[in-house]
PDB file of C-alpha atoms in Angstrom:
ATOM      1  CA  MET A 885     106.802   4.643 -91.686  1.00 45.00           C
ATOM      2  CA  ASN A 886     105.864   8.289 -92.192  1.00 51.00           C
ATOM      3  CA  PHE A 887     108.136  11.035 -90.888  1.00 52.00           C
ATOM      4  CA  LYS A 888     106.288  14.089 -89.651  1.00 59.00           C
ATOM      5  CA  ILE A 889     107.888  17.364 -88.668  1.00 64.00           C
ATOM      6  CA  PRO A 890     106.352  18.373 -85.322  1.00 66.00           C
ATOM      7  CA  SER A 891     104.376  21.587 -85.134  1.00 66.00           C
ATOM      8  CA  LYS A 892     105.256  24.427 -82.773  1.00 66.00           C
ATOM      9  CA  ARG A 893     102.377  23.390 -80.547  1.00 74.00           C
ATOM     10  CA  GLU A 894     103.656  19.811 -80.366  1.00 64.00           C
ATOM     11  CA  ILE A 895     107.182  21.018 -79.579  1.00 68.00           C
ATOM     12  CA  ARG A 896     105.884  23.306 -76.804  1.00 73.00           C
ATOM     13  CA  HIS A 897     103.889  20.421 -75.352  1.00 68.00           C
ATOM     14  CA  ALA A 898     106.909  18.095 -75.440  1.00 72.00           C
ATOM     15  CA  TRP A 899     109.037  20.823 -73.835  1.00 70.00           C
ATOM     16  CA  ALA A 900     106.536  21.377 -71.022  1.00 75.00           C
ATOM     17  CA  ALA A 901     106.164  17.625 -70.497  1.00 70.00           C
ATOM     18  CA  GLY A 902     109.900  17.220 -69.939  1.00 73.00           C
ATOM     19  CA  GLU A 903     110.508  15.122 -73.014  1.00 86.00           C
ATOM     20  CA  PRO A 904     114.094  15.054 -74.372  1.00 89.00           C
ATOM     21  CA  VAL A 905     113.589  17.889 -76.845  1.00 93.00           C
ATOM     22  CA  VAL A 906     117.189  19.133 -76.697  1.00 96.00           C
ATOM     23  CA  THR A 907     118.664  15.639 -76.995  1.00 96.00           C
ATOM     24  CA  THR A 908     116.459  14.913 -79.999  1.00 95.00           C
ATOM     25  CA  SER A 909     117.319  18.264 -81.579  1.00 95.00           C
ATOM     26  CA  ILE A 910     121.060  17.617 -81.244  1.00 96.00           C
ATOM     27  CA  ILE A 911     120.660  14.204 -82.863  1.00 96.00           C
ATOM     28  CA  VAL A 912     118.581  15.629 -85.723  1.00 95.00           C
ATOM     29  CA  LEU A 913     121.059  18.465 -86.286  1.00 96.00           C
ATOM     30  CA  CYS A 914     124.060  16.117 -86.298  1.00 96.00           C
ATOM     31  CA  ALA A 915     122.281  13.761 -88.700  1.00 95.00           C
ATOM     32  CA  ALA A 916     121.329  16.634 -91.023  1.00 95.00           C
ATOM     33  CA  VAL A 917     124.890  17.964 -91.093  1.00 96.00           C
ATOM     34  CA  TRP A 918     126.182  14.448 -91.763  1.00 95.00           C
ATOM     35  CA  VAL A 919     123.830  14.067 -94.739  1.00 95.00           C
ATOM     36  CA  VAL A 920     125.119  17.380 -96.119  1.00 95.00           C
ATOM     37  CA  GLU A 921     128.663  16.092 -95.672  1.00 95.00           C
ATOM     38  CA  ILE A 922     127.904  12.870 -97.542  1.00 95.00           C
ATOM     39  CA  VAL A 923     126.128  14.612-100.422  1.00 95.00           C
ATOM     40  CA  THR A 924     128.857  17.219-100.873  1.00 95.00           C
ATOM     41  CA  ARG A 925     131.619  14.644-100.516  1.00 93.00           C
ATOM     42  CA  TYR A 926     130.443  12.757-103.601  1.00 92.00           C
ATOM     43  CA  LEU A 927     128.879  15.572-105.640  1.00 93.00           C
ATOM     44  CA  MET A 928     130.889  18.640-104.587  1.00 93.00           C
ATOM     45  CA  PRO A 929     134.227  17.541-103.067  1.00 93.00           C
ATOM     46  CA  THR A 930     135.497  21.115-102.861  1.00 95.00           C
ATOM     47  CA  VAL A 931     132.500  22.153-100.798  1.00 94.00           C
ATOM     48  CA  PHE A 932     132.917  19.111 -98.563  1.00 93.00           C
ATOM     49  CA  SER A 933     136.551  19.992 -97.902  1.00 93.00           C
ATOM     50  CA  ALA A 934     135.576  23.583 -97.145  1.00 94.00           C
ATOM     51  CA  ILE A 935     132.921  22.475 -94.647  1.00 93.00           C
ATOM     52  CA  VAL A 936     135.287  20.156 -92.795  1.00 92.00           C
ATOM     53  CA  ASN A 937     138.228  22.565 -92.831  1.00 92.00           C
ATOM     54  CA  TRP A 938     136.014  25.442 -91.687  1.00 94.00           C
ATOM     55  CA  GLY A 939     134.304  23.487 -88.939  1.00 94.00           C
ATOM     56  CA  MET A 940     136.823  21.071 -87.410  1.00 94.00           C
ATOM     57  CA  ALA A 941     138.761  21.898 -84.250  1.00 94.00           C
ATOM     58  CA  ALA A 942     142.471  22.305 -84.931  1.00 93.00           C
ATOM     59  CA  PRO A 943     144.544  23.527 -81.956  1.00 94.00           C
ATOM     60  CA  VAL A 944     146.908  25.485 -84.177  1.00 92.00           C
ATOM     61  CA  LEU A 945     143.980  27.569 -85.476  1.00 91.00           C
ATOM     62  CA  MET A 946     141.525  27.453 -82.575  1.00 93.00           C
ATOM     63  CA  VAL A 947     142.238  30.947 -81.268  1.00 92.00           C
ATOM     64  CA  ARG A 948     141.941  32.476 -84.729  1.00 92.00           C
ATOM     65  CA  ARG A 949     138.843  30.369 -85.432  1.00 94.00           C
ATOM     66  CA  PRO A 950     137.060  30.335 -82.067  1.00 93.00           C
ATOM     67  CA  TRP A 951     133.815  29.007 -83.540  1.00 95.00           C
ATOM     68  CA  THR A 952     135.400  25.647 -84.297  1.00 95.00           C
ATOM     69  CA  TRP A 953     135.016  24.351 -80.730  1.00 94.00           C
ATOM     70  CA  LEU A 954     131.253  24.522 -81.399  1.00 95.00           C
ATOM     71  CA  THR A 955     131.008  23.556 -85.069  1.00 95.00           C
ATOM     72  CA  SER A 956     133.299  20.553 -84.617  1.00 94.00           C
ATOM     73  CA  MET A 957     130.726  19.031 -82.236  1.00 94.00           C
ATOM     74  CA  PHE A 958     128.206  18.689 -85.067  1.00 95.00           C
ATOM     75  CA  LEU A 959     130.528  17.305 -87.739  1.00 93.00           C
ATOM     76  CA  HIS A 960     131.241  13.597 -88.095  1.00 91.00           C
ATOM     77  CA  ALA A 961     133.385  11.376 -90.278  1.00 88.00           C
ATOM     78  CA  PRO A 962     131.786  10.102 -93.513  1.00 86.00           C
ATOM     79  CA  SER A 963     131.664   6.588 -92.043  1.00 84.00           C
ATOM     80  CA  ILE A 964     128.167   5.919 -90.749  1.00 88.00           C
ATOM     81  CA  LEU A 965     129.651   4.089 -87.766  1.00 84.00           C
ATOM     82  CA  HIS A 966     131.037   7.341 -86.341  1.00 83.00           C
ATOM     83  CA  ILE A 967     127.762   9.222 -86.203  1.00 91.00           C
ATOM     84  CA  LEU A 968     125.692   6.127 -85.414  1.00 90.00           C
ATOM     85  CA  PHE A 969     127.816   5.195 -82.419  1.00 85.00           C
ATOM     86  CA  ASN A 970     127.862   8.772 -81.111  1.00 89.00           C
ATOM     87  CA  MET A 971     124.133   9.327 -81.501  1.00 92.00           C
ATOM     88  CA  LEU A 972     123.301   6.003 -79.844  1.00 89.00           C
ATOM     89  CA  ALA A 973     125.573   6.983 -76.965  1.00 87.00           C
ATOM     90  CA  LEU A 974     123.841  10.373 -76.722  1.00 92.00           C
ATOM     91  CA  TRP A 975     120.405   8.755 -76.690  1.00 92.00           C
ATOM     92  CA  SER A 976     121.509   6.334 -73.978  1.00 86.00           C
ATOM     93  CA  VAL A 977     122.300   9.092 -71.459  1.00 88.00           C
ATOM     94  CA  GLY A 978     120.867  12.339 -72.851  1.00 92.00           C
ATOM     95  CA  PRO A 979     117.155  11.914 -72.022  1.00 92.00           C
ATOM     96  CA  MET A 980     117.835  11.035 -68.387  1.00 90.00           C
ATOM     97  CA  LEU A 981     120.220  13.940 -67.851  1.00 92.00           C
ATOM     98  CA  GLU A 982     117.907  16.332 -69.678  1.00 94.00           C
ATOM     99  CA  ARG A 983     115.053  15.388 -67.340  1.00 92.00           C
ATOM    100  CA  MET A 984     117.278  15.870 -64.294  1.00 91.00           C
ATOM    101  CA  LEU A 985     118.877  19.145 -65.379  1.00 92.00           C
ATOM    102  CA  GLY A 986     116.118  20.713 -67.427  1.00 93.00           C
ATOM    103  CA  HIS A 987     116.319  21.596 -71.107  1.00 94.00           C
ATOM    104  CA  TRP A 988     118.471  24.731 -71.104  1.00 95.00           C
ATOM    105  CA  ARG A 989     120.764  23.554 -68.319  1.00 96.00           C
ATOM    106  CA  PHE A 990     121.307  20.271 -70.141  1.00 96.00           C
ATOM    107  CA  LEU A 991     122.191  22.137 -73.329  1.00 97.00           C
ATOM    108  CA  ALA A 992     124.649  24.302 -71.401  1.00 97.00           C
ATOM    109  CA  PHE A 993     126.198  21.203 -69.814  1.00 97.00           C
ATOM    110  CA  TYR A 994     126.543  19.529 -73.214  1.00 97.00           C
ATOM    111  CA  LEU A 995     128.187  22.551 -74.834  1.00 97.00           C
ATOM    112  CA  ILE A 996     130.556  23.169 -71.918  1.00 97.00           C
ATOM    113  CA  SER A 997     131.636  19.524 -72.022  1.00 97.00           C
ATOM    114  CA  GLY A 998     132.235  19.859 -75.764  1.00 96.00           C
ATOM    115  CA  PHE A 999     134.351  22.927 -75.125  1.00 97.00           C
ATOM    116  CA  GLY A1000     136.307  20.878 -72.601  1.00 97.00           C
ATOM    117  CA  GLY A1001     136.979  18.343 -75.349  1.00 95.00           C
ATOM    118  CA  ALA A1002     138.417  21.066 -77.580  1.00 95.00           C
ATOM    119  CA  ALA A1003     140.556  22.298 -74.692  1.00 96.00           C
ATOM    120  CA  GLY A1004     141.829  18.739 -74.240  1.00 95.00           C
ATOM    121  CA  LEU A1005     143.101  18.789 -77.815  1.00 95.00           C
ATOM    122  CA  MET A1006     144.821  22.103 -77.175  1.00 95.00           C
ATOM    123  CA  VAL A1007     146.556  20.864 -74.012  1.00 95.00           C
ATOM    124  CA  TRP A1008     147.813  17.756 -75.806  1.00 95.00           C
ATOM    125  CA  ALA A1009     149.160  19.826 -78.697  1.00 94.00           C
ATOM    126  CA  ARG A1010     151.016  22.081 -76.264  1.00 94.00           C
ATOM    127  CA  LEU A1011     152.461  19.171 -74.261  1.00 93.00           C
ATOM    128  CA  THR A1012     153.611  17.182 -77.290  1.00 93.00           C
ATOM    129  CA  GLY A1013     154.235  19.920 -79.840  1.00 90.00           C
ATOM    130  CA  ASP A1014     151.969  18.080 -82.282  1.00 88.00           C
ATOM    131  CA  TRP A1015     150.123  21.007 -83.837  1.00 91.00           C
ATOM    132  CA  GLY A1016     149.027  18.961 -86.825  1.00 89.00           C
ATOM    133  CA  ILE A1017     146.169  17.269 -84.970  1.00 90.00           C
ATOM    134  CA  ALA A1018     142.537  18.165 -85.666  1.00 90.00           C
ATOM    135  CA  ALA A1019     139.242  16.543 -84.745  1.00 90.00           C
ATOM    136  CA  TYR A1020     135.499  16.699 -85.087  1.00 92.00           C
ATOM    137  CA  GLY A1021     132.595  14.817 -83.591  1.00 90.00           C
ATOM    138  CA  ALA A1022     130.352  14.863 -80.529  1.00 91.00           C
ATOM    139  CA  SER A1023     132.596  12.571 -78.476  1.00 90.00           C
ATOM    140  CA  GLY A1024     134.024  15.257 -76.189  1.00 92.00           C
ATOM    141  CA  ALA A1025     130.552  16.388 -75.149  1.00 95.00           C
ATOM    142  CA  LEU A1026     129.366  12.788 -74.822  1.00 93.00           C
ATOM    143  CA  PHE A1027     132.182  11.915 -72.439  1.00 93.00           C
ATOM    144  CA  GLY A1028     131.155  14.901 -70.341  1.00 95.00           C
ATOM    145  CA  LEU A1029     127.672  13.367 -70.118  1.00 94.00           C
ATOM    146  CA  PHE A1030     129.186   9.989 -69.195  1.00 91.00           C
ATOM    147  CA  ALA A1031     131.093  11.645 -66.355  1.00 93.00           C
ATOM    148  CA  ALA A1032     127.927  13.393 -65.170  1.00 93.00           C
ATOM    149  CA  MET A1033     126.048  10.091 -65.075  1.00 89.00           C
ATOM    150  CA  LEU A1034     128.882   8.542 -63.092  1.00 88.00           C
ATOM    151  CA  VAL A1035     128.792  11.376 -60.548  1.00 90.00           C
ATOM    152  CA  VAL A1036     125.003  11.247 -60.228  1.00 85.00           C
ATOM    153  CA  PHE A1037     124.897   7.455 -59.905  1.00 82.00           C
ATOM    154  CA  ARG A1038     127.499   7.544 -57.158  1.00 78.00           C
ATOM    155  CA  ARG A1039     125.634  10.311 -55.325  1.00 75.00           C
ATOM    156  CA  VAL A1040     122.409   8.325 -55.194  1.00 68.00           C
ATOM    157  CA  GLY A1041     124.165   5.038 -54.456  1.00 63.00           C
ATOM    158  CA  ALA A1042     123.047   3.361 -57.681  1.00 61.00           C
ATOM    159  CA  ASP A1043     124.808   0.394 -59.220  1.00 65.00           C
ATOM    160  CA  ILE A1044     127.375   1.904 -61.591  1.00 65.00           C
ATOM    161  CA  ARG A1045     128.936  -1.306 -62.908  1.00 69.00           C
ATOM    162  CA  SER A1046     127.108  -1.177 -66.239  1.00 66.00           C
ATOM    163  CA  MET A1047     128.056   2.485 -66.618  1.00 67.00           C
ATOM    164  CA  LEU A1048     131.706   1.676 -65.891  1.00 69.00           C
ATOM    165  CA  VAL A1049     131.698  -1.073 -68.510  1.00 72.00           C
ATOM    166  CA  TRP A1050     130.152   1.303 -71.085  1.00 66.00           C
ATOM    167  CA  MET A1051     132.709   4.005 -70.325  1.00 69.00           C
ATOM    168  CA  ALA A1052     135.583   1.526 -70.418  1.00 71.00           C
ATOM    169  CA  VAL A1053     134.500   0.387 -73.878  1.00 69.00           C
ATOM    170  CA  ASN A1054     134.390   3.992 -75.081  1.00 66.00           C
ATOM    171  CA  PHE A1055     137.768   4.830 -73.570  1.00 66.00           C
ATOM    172  CA  ALA A1056     139.245   1.723 -75.199  1.00 66.00           C
ATOM    173  CA  MET A1057     137.965   2.578 -78.676  1.00 64.00           C
ATOM    174  CA  PRO A1058     140.956   4.781 -79.655  1.00 60.00           C
ATOM    175  CA  PHE A1059     143.283   1.847 -78.974  1.00 60.00           C
ATOM    176  CA  VAL A1060     141.232  -0.454 -81.202  1.00 58.00           C
ATOM    177  CA  MET A1061     140.356   1.955 -84.008  1.00 58.00           C
ATOM    178  CA  GLY A1062     142.661   4.567 -85.455  1.00 55.00           C
ATOM    179  CA  GLY A1063     141.832   8.209 -86.062  1.00 62.00           C
ATOM    180  CA  ILE A1064     139.926   8.765 -82.807  1.00 71.00           C
ATOM    181  CA  ALA A1065     140.808  11.893 -80.831  1.00 79.00           C
ATOM    182  CA  TRP A1066     141.012  10.421 -77.339  1.00 85.00           C
ATOM    183  CA  GLN A1067     142.385  13.740 -76.098  1.00 90.00           C
ATOM    184  CA  ALA A1068     138.933  15.278 -76.640  1.00 92.00           C
ATOM    185  CA  HIS A1069     137.387  12.353 -74.750  1.00 91.00           C
ATOM    186  CA  VAL A1070     139.595  13.032 -71.751  1.00 92.00           C
ATOM    187  CA  GLY A1071     139.001  16.779 -71.880  1.00 95.00           C
ATOM    188  CA  GLY A1072     135.237  16.366 -72.089  1.00 96.00           C
ATOM    189  CA  PHE A1073     135.193  13.733 -69.348  1.00 95.00           C
ATOM    190  CA  ILE A1074     137.182  15.876 -66.907  1.00 96.00           C
ATOM    191  CA  THR A1075     135.105  18.965 -67.675  1.00 97.00           C
ATOM    192  CA  GLY A1076     131.778  17.175 -67.342  1.00 96.00           C
ATOM    193  CA  GLY A1077     132.882  15.385 -64.181  1.00 95.00           C
ATOM    194  CA  VAL A1078     134.036  18.574 -62.465  1.00 96.00           C
ATOM    195  CA  LEU A1079     130.889  20.469 -63.438  1.00 96.00           C
ATOM    196  CA  ALA A1080     128.606  17.647 -62.295  1.00 95.00           C
ATOM    197  CA  ALA A1081     130.482  17.386 -58.996  1.00 93.00           C
ATOM    198  CA  LEU A1082     130.094  21.122 -58.401  1.00 93.00           C
ATOM    199  CA  LEU A1083     126.400  21.042 -59.266  1.00 91.00           C
ATOM    200  CA  THR A1084     125.707  18.221 -56.814  1.00 88.00           C
ATOM    201  CA  ALA A1085     128.150  19.061 -54.004  1.00 85.00           C
ATOM    202  CA  ALA A1086     127.396  21.112 -50.895  1.00 76.00           C
ATOM    203  CA  VAL A1087     129.749  23.936 -51.833  1.00 78.00           C
ATOM    204  CA  PRO A1088     129.942  26.609 -49.096  1.00 79.00           C
ATOM    205  CA  GLY A1089     127.784  29.619 -49.885  1.00 76.00           C
ATOM    206  CA  THR A1090     125.520  27.762 -52.297  1.00 76.00           C
ATOM    207  CA  ARG A1091     123.031  26.314 -49.840  1.00 77.00           C
ATOM    208  CA  GLY A1092     119.500  26.946 -50.999  1.00 77.00           C
ATOM    209  CA  ARG A1093     120.616  28.164 -54.403  1.00 85.00           C
ATOM    210  CA  SER A1094     118.714  26.964 -57.439  1.00 90.00           C
ATOM    211  CA  LEU A1095     120.159  24.607 -60.014  1.00 90.00           C
ATOM    212  CA  THR A1096     119.956  27.419 -62.553  1.00 92.00           C
ATOM    213  CA  TRP A1097     122.087  29.625 -60.293  1.00 92.00           C
ATOM    214  CA  ARG A1098     124.581  26.833 -59.802  1.00 92.00           C
ATOM    215  CA  MET A1099     124.841  26.170 -63.510  1.00 94.00           C
ATOM    216  CA  ALA A1100     125.345  29.845 -64.255  1.00 95.00           C
ATOM    217  CA  VAL A1101     128.031  30.298 -61.589  1.00 94.00           C
ATOM    218  CA  PHE A1102     129.910  27.004 -61.837  1.00 95.00           C
ATOM    219  CA  GLY A1103     129.393  26.587 -65.572  1.00 96.00           C
ATOM    220  CA  GLY A1104     130.526  30.160 -66.152  1.00 96.00           C
ATOM    221  CA  ALA A1105     133.608  29.646 -64.002  1.00 96.00           C
ATOM    222  CA  ILE A1106     134.564  26.498 -65.897  1.00 97.00           C
ATOM    223  CA  VAL A1107     134.130  28.288 -69.232  1.00 97.00           C
ATOM    224  CA  VAL A1108     136.475  31.036 -68.017  1.00 97.00           C
ATOM    225  CA  VAL A1109     139.041  28.410 -67.007  1.00 97.00           C
ATOM    226  CA  LEU A1110     138.734  26.631 -70.366  1.00 97.00           C
ATOM    227  CA  VAL A1111     139.157  29.889 -72.271  1.00 96.00           C
ATOM    228  CA  ALA A1112     142.280  30.616 -70.228  1.00 96.00           C
ATOM    229  CA  VAL A1113     143.631  27.113 -70.947  1.00 96.00           C
ATOM    230  CA  VAL A1114     143.061  27.512 -74.679  1.00 95.00           C
ATOM    231  CA  LEU A1115     144.695  30.950 -74.757  1.00 95.00           C
ATOM    232  CA  LEU A1116     147.691  29.892 -72.648  1.00 94.00           C
ATOM    233  CA  CYS A1117     148.288  26.740 -74.690  1.00 93.00           C
ATOM    234  CA  SER A1118     147.813  28.422 -78.056  1.00 89.00           C
ATOM    235  CA  PRO A1119     150.955  28.641 -80.214  1.00 86.00           C
ATOM    236  CA  GLN A1120     150.205  32.338 -80.693  1.00 71.00           C
ATOM    237  CA  SER A1121     150.776  32.944 -76.975  1.00 56.00           C
ATOM    238  CA  TRP A1122     154.324  31.554 -76.959  1.00 55.00           C
TER     239      TRP A1122
END
């Protein structure tokens, strides 16, 4: 099978046709970063450690390293199961949500959900005093997408039993396998669920407003809340 990098014209056509360009791009980016991780892990261990330490989300350092809420979403453990499971999960829900939301709104939803996952880690560290935790992976953002699908399915009256089973399996994973940051799962799920509910609900004063307007207003408000949560829970603020 030959792999061909699409031309700009082909990408523009796919974008205009509503194909899952953003979902595919996220998967390609995560896979590329994972390959870099694997290569550096075996050939340049010092570089590998620097990449992971620089990019992972650690509550104790998150305020001083604010980029880590974003970079941690594109890092994965060296085990192929981690990235494979996450990317399969993304492909199972991403294309549908991207078609419903539109490319840029879907990307915003994904990133906000990922930020919610990082905030979940911060809240847990504050509640338990465990500032030694750190995590990376797309799971927080993915659980935000799961929550969005659940909200949408319920709104349209679709059968959500298969979705509930899938989510239950994902929520149960931390209890079966060690080293999984379930706190990020919960944070992403709550964030994605709240945002999806706001986008689909008849909120007073939003009648007739476009989905872009709703995403800007509600998504922006949630980001402000998440920033406040991170700052208030940070060890530097106490």
